[in-house]
Coordinates of C-alpha atoms in Angstrom, one line a residue:
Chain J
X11 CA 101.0 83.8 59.7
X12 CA 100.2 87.0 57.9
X13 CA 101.5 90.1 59.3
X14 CA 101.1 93.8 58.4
X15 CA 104.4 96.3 58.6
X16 CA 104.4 99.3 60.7
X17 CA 107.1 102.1 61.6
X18 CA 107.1 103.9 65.0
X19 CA 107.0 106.9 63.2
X20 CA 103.8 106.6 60.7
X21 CA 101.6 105.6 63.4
X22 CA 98.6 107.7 62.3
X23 CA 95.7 105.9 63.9
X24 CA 93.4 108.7 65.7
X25 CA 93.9 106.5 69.3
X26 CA 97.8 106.8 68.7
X27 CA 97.8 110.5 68.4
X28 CA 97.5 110.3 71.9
X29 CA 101.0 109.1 72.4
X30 CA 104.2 111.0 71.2
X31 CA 106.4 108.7 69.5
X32 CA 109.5 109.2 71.3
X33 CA 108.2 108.6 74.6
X34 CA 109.4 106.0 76.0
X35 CA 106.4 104.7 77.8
X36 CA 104.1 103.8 75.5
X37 CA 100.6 104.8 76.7
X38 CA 98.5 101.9 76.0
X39 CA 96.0 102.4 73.6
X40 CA 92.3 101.9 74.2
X41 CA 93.2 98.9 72.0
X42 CA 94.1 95.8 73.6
X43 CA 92.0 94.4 76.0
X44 CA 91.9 90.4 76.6
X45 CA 89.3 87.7 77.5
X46 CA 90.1 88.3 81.5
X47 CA 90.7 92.1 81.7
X48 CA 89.0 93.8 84.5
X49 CA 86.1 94.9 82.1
X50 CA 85.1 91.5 81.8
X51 CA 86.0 90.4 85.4
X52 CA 84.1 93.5 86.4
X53 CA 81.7 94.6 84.3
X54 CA 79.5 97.0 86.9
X55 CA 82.5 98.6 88.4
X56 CA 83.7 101.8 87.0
X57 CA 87.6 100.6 87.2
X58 CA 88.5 103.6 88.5
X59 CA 90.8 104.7 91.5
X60 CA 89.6 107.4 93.8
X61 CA 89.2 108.6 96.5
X62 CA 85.8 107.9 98.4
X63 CA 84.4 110.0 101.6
X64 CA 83.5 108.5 104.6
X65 CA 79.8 109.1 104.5
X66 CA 78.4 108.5 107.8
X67 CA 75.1 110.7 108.4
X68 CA 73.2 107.9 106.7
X69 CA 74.1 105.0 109.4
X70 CA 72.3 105.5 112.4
X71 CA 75.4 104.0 115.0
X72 CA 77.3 107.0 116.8
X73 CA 80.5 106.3 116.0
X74 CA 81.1 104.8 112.3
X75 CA 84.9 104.0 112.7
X76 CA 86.2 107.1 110.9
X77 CA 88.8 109.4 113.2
X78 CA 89.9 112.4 111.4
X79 CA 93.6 112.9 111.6
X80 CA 94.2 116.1 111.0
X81 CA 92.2 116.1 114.2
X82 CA 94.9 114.4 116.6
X83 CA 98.3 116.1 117.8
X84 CA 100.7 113.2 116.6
X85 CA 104.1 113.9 118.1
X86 CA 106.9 111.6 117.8
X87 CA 109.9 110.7 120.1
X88 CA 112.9 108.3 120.8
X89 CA 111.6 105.0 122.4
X90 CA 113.1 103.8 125.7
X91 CA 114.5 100.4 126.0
X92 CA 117.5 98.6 124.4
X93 CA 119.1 99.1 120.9
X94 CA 122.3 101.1 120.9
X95 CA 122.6 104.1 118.7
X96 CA 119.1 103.2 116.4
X97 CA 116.8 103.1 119.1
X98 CA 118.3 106.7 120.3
X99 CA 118.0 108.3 116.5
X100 CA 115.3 107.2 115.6
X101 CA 111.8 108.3 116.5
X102 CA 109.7 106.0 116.7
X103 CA 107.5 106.5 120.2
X104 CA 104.2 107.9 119.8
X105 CA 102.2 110.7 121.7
X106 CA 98.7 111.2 120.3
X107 CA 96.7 113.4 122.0
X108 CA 93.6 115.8 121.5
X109 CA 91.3 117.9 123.9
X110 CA 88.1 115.6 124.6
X111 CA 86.1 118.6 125.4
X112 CA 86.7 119.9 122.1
X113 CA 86.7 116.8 119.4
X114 CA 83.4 118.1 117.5
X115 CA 84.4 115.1 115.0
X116 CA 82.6 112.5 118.4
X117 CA 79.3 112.6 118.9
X118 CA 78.5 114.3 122.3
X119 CA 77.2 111.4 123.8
X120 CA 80.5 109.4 123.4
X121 CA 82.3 112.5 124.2
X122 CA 80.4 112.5 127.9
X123 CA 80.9 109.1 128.3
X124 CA 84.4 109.7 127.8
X125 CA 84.8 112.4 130.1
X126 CA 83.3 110.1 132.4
X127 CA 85.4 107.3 131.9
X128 CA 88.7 108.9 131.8
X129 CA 87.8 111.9 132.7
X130 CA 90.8 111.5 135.8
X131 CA 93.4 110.7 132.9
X132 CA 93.2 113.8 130.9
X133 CA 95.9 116.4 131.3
X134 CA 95.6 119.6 133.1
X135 CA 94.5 121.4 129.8
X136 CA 92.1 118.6 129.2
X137 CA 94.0 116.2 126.7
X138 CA 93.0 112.7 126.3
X139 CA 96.8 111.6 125.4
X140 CA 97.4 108.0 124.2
X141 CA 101.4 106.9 123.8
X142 CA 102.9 103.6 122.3
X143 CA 106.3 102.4 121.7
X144 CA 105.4 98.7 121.1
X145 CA 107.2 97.8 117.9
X146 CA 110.2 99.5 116.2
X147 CA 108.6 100.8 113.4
X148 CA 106.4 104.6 113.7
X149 CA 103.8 103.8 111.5
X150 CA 102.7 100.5 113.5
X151 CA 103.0 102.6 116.8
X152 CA 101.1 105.3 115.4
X153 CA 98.5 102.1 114.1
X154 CA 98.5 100.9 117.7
X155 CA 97.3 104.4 118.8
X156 CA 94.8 104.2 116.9
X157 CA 93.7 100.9 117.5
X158 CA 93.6 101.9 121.1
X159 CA 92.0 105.0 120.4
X160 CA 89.0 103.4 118.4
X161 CA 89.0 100.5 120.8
X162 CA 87.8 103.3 123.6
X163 CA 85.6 105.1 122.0
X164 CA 84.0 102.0 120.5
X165 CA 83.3 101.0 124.0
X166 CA 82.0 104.5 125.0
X167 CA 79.5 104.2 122.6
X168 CA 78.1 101.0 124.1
X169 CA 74.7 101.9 125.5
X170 CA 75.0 101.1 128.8
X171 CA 72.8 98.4 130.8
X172 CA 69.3 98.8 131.3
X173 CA 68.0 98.3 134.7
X174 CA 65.3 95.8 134.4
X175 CA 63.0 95.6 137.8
X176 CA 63.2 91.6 137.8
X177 CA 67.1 91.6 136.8
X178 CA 67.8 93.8 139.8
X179 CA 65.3 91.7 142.2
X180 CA 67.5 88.7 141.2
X181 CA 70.6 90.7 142.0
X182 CA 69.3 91.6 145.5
X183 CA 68.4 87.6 146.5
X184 CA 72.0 86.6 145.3
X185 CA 73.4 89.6 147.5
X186 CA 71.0 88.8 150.8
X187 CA 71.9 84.9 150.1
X188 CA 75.3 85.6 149.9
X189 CA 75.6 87.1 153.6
X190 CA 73.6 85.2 155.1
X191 CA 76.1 82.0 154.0
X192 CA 78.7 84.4 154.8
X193 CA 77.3 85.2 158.6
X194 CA 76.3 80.9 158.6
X195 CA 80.0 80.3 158.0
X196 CA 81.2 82.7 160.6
X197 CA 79.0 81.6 163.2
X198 CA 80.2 77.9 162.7
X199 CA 83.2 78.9 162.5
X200 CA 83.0 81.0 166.2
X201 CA 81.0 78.2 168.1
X202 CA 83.7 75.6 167.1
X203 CA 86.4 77.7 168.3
X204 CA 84.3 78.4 171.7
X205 CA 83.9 74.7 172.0
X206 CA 87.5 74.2 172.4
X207 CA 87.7 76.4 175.1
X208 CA 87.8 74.9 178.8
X209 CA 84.5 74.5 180.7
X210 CA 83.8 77.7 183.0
X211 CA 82.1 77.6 186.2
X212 CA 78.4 78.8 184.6
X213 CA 78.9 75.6 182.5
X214 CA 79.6 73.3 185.8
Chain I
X736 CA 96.8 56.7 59.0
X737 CA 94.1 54.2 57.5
X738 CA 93.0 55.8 53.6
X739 CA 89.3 56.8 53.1
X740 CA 87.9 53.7 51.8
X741 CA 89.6 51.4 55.1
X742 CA 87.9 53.5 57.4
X743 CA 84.4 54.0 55.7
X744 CA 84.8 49.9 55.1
X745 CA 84.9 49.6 58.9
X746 CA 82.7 52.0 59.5
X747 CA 80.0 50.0 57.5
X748 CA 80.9 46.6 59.3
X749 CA 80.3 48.4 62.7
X750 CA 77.0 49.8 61.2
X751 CA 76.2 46.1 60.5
X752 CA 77.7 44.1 62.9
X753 CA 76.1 43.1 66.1
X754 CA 76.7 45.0 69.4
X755 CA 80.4 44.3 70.6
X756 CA 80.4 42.4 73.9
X757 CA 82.1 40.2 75.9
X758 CA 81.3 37.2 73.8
X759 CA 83.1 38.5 70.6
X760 CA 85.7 39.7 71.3
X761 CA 89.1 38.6 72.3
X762 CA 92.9 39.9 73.2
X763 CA 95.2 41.0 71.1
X764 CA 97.9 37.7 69.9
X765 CA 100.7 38.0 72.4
X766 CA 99.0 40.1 75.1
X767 CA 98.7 37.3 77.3
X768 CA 101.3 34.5 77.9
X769 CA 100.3 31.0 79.6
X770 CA 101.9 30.3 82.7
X771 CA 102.7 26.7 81.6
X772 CA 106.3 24.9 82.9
X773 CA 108.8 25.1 80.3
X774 CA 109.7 21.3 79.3
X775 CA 112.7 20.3 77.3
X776 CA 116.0 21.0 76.7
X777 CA 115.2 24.8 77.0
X778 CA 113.0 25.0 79.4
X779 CA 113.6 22.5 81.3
X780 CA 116.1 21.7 83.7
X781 CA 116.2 24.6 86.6
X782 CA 112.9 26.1 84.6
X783 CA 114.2 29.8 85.0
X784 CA 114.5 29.7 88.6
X785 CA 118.8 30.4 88.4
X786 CA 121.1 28.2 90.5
X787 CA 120.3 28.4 94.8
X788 CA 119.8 31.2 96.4
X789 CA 116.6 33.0 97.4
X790 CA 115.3 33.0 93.8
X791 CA 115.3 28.9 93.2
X792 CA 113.8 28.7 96.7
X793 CA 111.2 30.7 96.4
X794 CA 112.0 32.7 99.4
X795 CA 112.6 36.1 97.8
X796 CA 114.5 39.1 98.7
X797 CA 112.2 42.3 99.8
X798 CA 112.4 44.7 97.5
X799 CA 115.4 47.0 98.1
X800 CA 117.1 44.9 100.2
X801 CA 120.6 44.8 99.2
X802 CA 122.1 41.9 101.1
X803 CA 122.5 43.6 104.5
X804 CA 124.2 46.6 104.0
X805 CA 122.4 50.1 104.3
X806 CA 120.1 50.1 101.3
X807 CA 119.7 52.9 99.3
X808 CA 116.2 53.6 100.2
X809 CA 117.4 53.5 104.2
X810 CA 120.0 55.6 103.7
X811 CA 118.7 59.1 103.5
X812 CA 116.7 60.4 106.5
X813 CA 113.2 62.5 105.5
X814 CA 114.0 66.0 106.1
X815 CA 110.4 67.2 106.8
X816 CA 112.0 71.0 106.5
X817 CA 112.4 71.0 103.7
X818 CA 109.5 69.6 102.2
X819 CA 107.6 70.9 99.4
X820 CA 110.6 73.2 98.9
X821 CA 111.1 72.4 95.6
X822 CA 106.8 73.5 95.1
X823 CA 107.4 77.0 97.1
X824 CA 107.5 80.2 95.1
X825 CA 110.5 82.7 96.3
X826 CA 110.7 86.2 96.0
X827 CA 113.9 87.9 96.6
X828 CA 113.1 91.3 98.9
X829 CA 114.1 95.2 97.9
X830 CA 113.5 97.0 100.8
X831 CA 112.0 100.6 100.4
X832 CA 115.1 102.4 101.3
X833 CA 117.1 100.9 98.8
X834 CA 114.2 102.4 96.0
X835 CA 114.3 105.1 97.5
X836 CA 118.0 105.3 97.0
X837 CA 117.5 104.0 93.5
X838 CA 115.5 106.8 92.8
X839 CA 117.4 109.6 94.2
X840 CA 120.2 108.4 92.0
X841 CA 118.1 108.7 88.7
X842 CA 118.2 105.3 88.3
X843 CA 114.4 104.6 88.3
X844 CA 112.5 107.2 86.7
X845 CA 109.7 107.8 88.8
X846 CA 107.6 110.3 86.0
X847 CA 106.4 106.7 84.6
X848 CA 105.3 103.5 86.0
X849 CA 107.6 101.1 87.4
X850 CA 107.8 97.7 87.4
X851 CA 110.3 94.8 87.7
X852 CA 112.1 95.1 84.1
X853 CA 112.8 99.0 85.3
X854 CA 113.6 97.8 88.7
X855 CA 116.5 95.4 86.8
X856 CA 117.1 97.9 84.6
X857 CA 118.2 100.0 87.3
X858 CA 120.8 97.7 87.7
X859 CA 120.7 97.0 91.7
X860 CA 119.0 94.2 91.3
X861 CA 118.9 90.6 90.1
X862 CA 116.2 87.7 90.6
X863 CA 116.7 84.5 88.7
X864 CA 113.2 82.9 87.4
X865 CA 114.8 79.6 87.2
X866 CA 115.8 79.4 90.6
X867 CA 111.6 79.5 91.4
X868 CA 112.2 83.5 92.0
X869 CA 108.8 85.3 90.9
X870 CA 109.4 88.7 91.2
X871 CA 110.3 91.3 93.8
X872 CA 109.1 91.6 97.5
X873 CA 109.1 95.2 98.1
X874 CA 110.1 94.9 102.5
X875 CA 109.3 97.8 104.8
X876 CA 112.8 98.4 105.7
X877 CA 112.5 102.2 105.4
X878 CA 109.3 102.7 105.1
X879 CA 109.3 105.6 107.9
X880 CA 111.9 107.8 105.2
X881 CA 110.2 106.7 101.6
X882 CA 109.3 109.8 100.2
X883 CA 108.9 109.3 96.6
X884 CA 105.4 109.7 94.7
X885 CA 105.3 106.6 92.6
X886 CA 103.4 103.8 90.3
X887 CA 105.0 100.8 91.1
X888 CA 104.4 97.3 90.3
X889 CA 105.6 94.4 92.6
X890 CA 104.9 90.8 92.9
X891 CA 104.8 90.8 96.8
X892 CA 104.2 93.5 99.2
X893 CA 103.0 93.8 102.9
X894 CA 100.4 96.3 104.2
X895 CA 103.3 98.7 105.6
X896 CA 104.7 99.2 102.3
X897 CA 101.7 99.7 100.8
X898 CA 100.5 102.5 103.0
X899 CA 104.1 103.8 102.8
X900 CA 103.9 104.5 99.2
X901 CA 100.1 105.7 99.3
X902 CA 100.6 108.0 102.2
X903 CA 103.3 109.8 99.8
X904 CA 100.4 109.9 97.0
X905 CA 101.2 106.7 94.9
X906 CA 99.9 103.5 93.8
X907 CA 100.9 99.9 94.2
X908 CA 99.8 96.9 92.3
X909 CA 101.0 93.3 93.0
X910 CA 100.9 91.4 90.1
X911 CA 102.0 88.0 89.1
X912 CA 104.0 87.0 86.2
X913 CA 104.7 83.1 85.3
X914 CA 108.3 82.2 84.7
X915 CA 108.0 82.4 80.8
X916 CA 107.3 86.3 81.2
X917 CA 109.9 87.1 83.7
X918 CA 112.8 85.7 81.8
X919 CA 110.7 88.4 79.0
X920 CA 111.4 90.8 81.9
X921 CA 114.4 90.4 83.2
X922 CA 115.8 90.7 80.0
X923 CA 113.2 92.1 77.2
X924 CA 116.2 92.9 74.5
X925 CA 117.5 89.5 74.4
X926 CA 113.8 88.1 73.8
X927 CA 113.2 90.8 71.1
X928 CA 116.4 89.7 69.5
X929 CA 115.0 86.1 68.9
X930 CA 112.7 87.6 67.0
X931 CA 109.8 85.8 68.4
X932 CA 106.4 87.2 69.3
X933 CA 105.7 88.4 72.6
X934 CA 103.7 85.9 74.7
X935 CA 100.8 86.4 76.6
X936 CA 100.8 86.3 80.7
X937 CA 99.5 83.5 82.4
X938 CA 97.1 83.5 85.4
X939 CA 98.4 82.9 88.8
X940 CA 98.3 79.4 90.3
X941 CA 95.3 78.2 92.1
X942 CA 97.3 79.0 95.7
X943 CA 98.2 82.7 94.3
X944 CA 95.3 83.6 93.0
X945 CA 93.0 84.4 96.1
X946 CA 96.4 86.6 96.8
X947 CA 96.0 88.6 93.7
X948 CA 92.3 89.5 93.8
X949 CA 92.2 90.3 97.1
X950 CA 91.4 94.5 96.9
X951 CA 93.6 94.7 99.9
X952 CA 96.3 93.3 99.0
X953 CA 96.6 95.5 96.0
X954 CA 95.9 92.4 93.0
X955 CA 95.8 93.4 89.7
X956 CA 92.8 91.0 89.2
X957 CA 90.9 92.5 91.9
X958 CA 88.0 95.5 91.8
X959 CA 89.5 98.9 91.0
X960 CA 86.5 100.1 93.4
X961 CA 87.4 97.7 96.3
X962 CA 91.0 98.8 96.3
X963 CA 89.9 102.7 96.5
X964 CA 87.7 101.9 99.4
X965 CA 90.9 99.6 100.7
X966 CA 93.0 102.7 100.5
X967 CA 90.7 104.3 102.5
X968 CA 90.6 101.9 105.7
X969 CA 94.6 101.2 105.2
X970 CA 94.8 105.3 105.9
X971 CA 92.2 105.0 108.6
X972 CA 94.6 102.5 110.3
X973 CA 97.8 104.0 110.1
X974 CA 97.2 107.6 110.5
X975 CA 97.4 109.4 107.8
X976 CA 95.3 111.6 105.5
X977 CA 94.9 109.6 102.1
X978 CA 95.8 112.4 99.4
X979 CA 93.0 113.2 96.9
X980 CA 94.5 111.3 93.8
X981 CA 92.1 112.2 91.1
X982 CA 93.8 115.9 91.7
X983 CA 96.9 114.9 91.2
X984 CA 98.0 116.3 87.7
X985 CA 99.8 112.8 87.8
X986 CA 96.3 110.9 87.8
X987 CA 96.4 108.9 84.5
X988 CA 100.6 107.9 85.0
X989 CA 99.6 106.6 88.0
X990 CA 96.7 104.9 87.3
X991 CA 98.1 103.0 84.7
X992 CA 97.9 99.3 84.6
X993 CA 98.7 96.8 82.7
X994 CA 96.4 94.3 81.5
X995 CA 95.9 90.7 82.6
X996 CA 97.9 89.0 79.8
X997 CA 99.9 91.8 78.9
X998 CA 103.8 91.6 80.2
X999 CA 105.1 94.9 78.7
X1000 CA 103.3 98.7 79.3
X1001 CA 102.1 99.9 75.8
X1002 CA 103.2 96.8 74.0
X1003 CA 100.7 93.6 73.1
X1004 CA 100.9 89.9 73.4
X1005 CA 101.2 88.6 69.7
X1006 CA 103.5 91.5 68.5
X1007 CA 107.1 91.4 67.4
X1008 CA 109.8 93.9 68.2
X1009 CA 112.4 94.4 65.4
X1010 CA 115.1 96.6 67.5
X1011 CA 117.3 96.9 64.7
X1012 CA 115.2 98.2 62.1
X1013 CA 112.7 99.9 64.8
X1014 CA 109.9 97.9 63.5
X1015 CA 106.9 96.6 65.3
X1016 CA 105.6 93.8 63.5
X1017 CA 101.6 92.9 64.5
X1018 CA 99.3 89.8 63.1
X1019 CA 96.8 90.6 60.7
X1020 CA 95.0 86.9 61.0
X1021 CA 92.2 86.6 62.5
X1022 CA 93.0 83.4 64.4
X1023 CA 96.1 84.6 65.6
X1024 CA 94.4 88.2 66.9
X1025 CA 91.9 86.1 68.6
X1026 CA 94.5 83.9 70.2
X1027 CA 96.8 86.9 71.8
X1028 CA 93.1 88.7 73.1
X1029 CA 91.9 85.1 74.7

């Protein structure tokens, strides 16, 4: 095996005048790259990490999944419940609330819908407020908020059933069919009851 | 070895010969012995079969039996617990709130990238590779009061953690090492004094490996694109706005990773490390360069 000397300190090669010689991280040269590196694993992908937008004018649903956080009023307080001193230090209850009437980040359709649906739940001032103390940990409390929060507005943005003429003639036979069994029962029910009564003299 | 002229002699038989087959051939002497009755003074007699007993009768012990008492085989019950035990990889835990306590007290620098030979460097904390320990489990014990912006480096780590340390404006790979590499790790200046070259990494094992490419999981062997739009939906789920990382003056520390096959940052399968003369010694052959890139 034939190898070739070099000192730290005469590194001279244009890539290594990137590093400083006393560092102690070594910055890895361009250099070495082997048979499986993520360039060859990879080789459309720009191997970079960033920090991509959520671009949703293109998709044509209402809601894409995206909730803005800086949006929401995260507050966070002791949970209730057993666990001695921890569960009294340490804040891990969630209140998540924002004013529905307000939440320009929903599309208004979802936002009516809302104010329809839980329209009686909102606060005085109008907050929808969502609250969870299901684990002991804030950051899954604050995930089941969320959760719950994308949950509802998911189903908000359902379009709601169309009324088809033959749908709703269906719906009215099943509804006239059901009383009248109802009425058949009850009248059976009545004349055997009469039946056990004794004979009167209009009977005689 | 035969010499040159044997083998070129065969050759040419084999070249002339006809076609080997079942008629011309036979076994090698001795392979076979007949099953013929010994006669005569030495064979003869009780013809192998021993004095009584199941063996001259022909009415042999199973095997294991061991006369009636509680044979060996019997003995131990099957302790389906523990099965495959010895086949299951372990990872010893450090919880967040012990690095973060590591780094308060200067014992991790946090201005470069960490990984497990800094982590046991720091002292705190041991693992033993021959034990079937890979690496550090980073546990989300303390994850709500981690507040240190960091590159780290683990072999295990759950979602919490991960959006933990992101939410604070790091980075988080989960890489595997084989066992060779993290005795290299656990203690690189013992390897470098045996003077021998520094190996390459291995690839995970077929049941690690869909771990380590998944995106959001972190893998080193997965899509530097998939894991930005990972860290994306992992802030979408727990609440919190993902910091903008290329304007972090930080962006190239922490987006520092280490190769596949590499096992140090900055230094390459193949080369040596002199310590005491603070010499790095590379390969200049061709066969051998090829061989540490491969």
């Amino acid at each position: 095996m034939a190898l070739i000397t070099y000192t730290l300190k005469t590194l001279q090669n244009s890539q290594r005048s990137l590093l400083s010689a006393c560092s102690s991280t070594l910055r890895h040269p361009v250099g070495y790259k082997s048979a499986i590196s993520l360039e060859t694993l990879y080789p459309t992908s720009s191997l970079k990490i960033t920090t991509p937008i959520f671009d949703s004018s293109n998709s044509n649903e209402k809601f894409s999944g995206y909730i803005p956080i800086k949006k929401l009023d995260i507050t966070y307080s002791a949970s209730s419940g057993p666990g001695g001193q921890n569960v009294n230090k340490v804040h891990t209850k969630v209140d998540l609330r924002f004013k529905l009437s307000e939440a320009d980040w929903l599309h208004p359709d979802i936002r009516q819908k809302l104010i329809e649906i839980h329209g009686k739940k909102l606060t005085k001032e109008g907050y929808l407020v969502l609250r969870s103390d299901v684990t002991r940990f804030q950051q899954l409390n604050l995930a089941d908020c969320l959760q719950r929060l994308r949950q509802m507005i998911r189903n908000a943005a359902e379009p709601s059933p169309t009324s088809d003429p033959e749908t709703a003639e269906i719906i009215r036979k099943r509804h006239l069919r059901a009383v009248r069994q109802r009425l058949l029962v009850k009248r059976e029910e009545a004349q055997r009851r009469a039946l056990r009564q004794p004979p009167t003299i209009q009977d005689l | 070895m035969a010499s040159r002229q044997i083998r070129e002699k065969a050759l040419n038989m084999l070249r002339s010969l006809p076609r080997v087959g079942i008629y011309n051939i036979r076994d090698n002497p001795g392979s076979r012995k007949t099953q013929k009755r010994g006669r005569g003074q030495h064979g003869g007699d009780k013809h192998g079969a021993g004095n009584k007993g199941s063996g001259q009768r022909q009415n042999y012990m199973r095997l294991g039996y061991e006369t009636g008492n509680n044979p060996f085989y019997l003995r131990f019950p099957s302790e389906n617990y523990y099965k495959g035990h010895h086949l299951k990889r372990q990872y010893p835990p450090l919880s967040l709130e012990s690095l973060q306590t590591l780094i308060d007290l200067n014992r991790i620098d946090t201005s470069k990238p960490i990984d497990l030979a800094e982590i046991v460097k720091s002292g705190c904390y041991t693992f033993y590779p021959d034990e079937k320990q890979f690496g550090v489990h980073l546990t989300d014990e303390g994850a709500n009061i981690f507040q240190a912006k960091v590159n780290i480096e683990v072999q295990w780590a759950s979602e919490t953690v991960i959006a933990a340390i992101e939410k604070n404006g790091g980075t988080i790979t989960t890489a595997y090492f084989d066992p060779h590499s993290l005795f290299l790790l656990k203690n690189p200046k013992r390897y470098f004094q045996s003077g021998q070259a520094i190996p390459r990494r291995m690839i995970p094992p077929p049941d690690a490996i869909e771990y380590y490419t998944d995106a959001s999981k972190r893998g080193y062997l997965a899509d530097p694109e998939k894991v930005s739009q990972a860290r994306l939906e992992l802030a979408q789920k727990f609440g919190y706005e993902l910091p903008k990382i290329e304007d972090d003056p930080d962006y190239e520390m922490l987006c520092e990773r280490k190769d596949p096959r590499q096992i140090f940052y900055g230094l390459e399968p193949g080369w040596i490390i002199n310590l005491k003369d603070e010499v790095i010694l590379k390969p200049k052959d061709e066969q051998l360069i090829q061989y540490y890139s491969s």
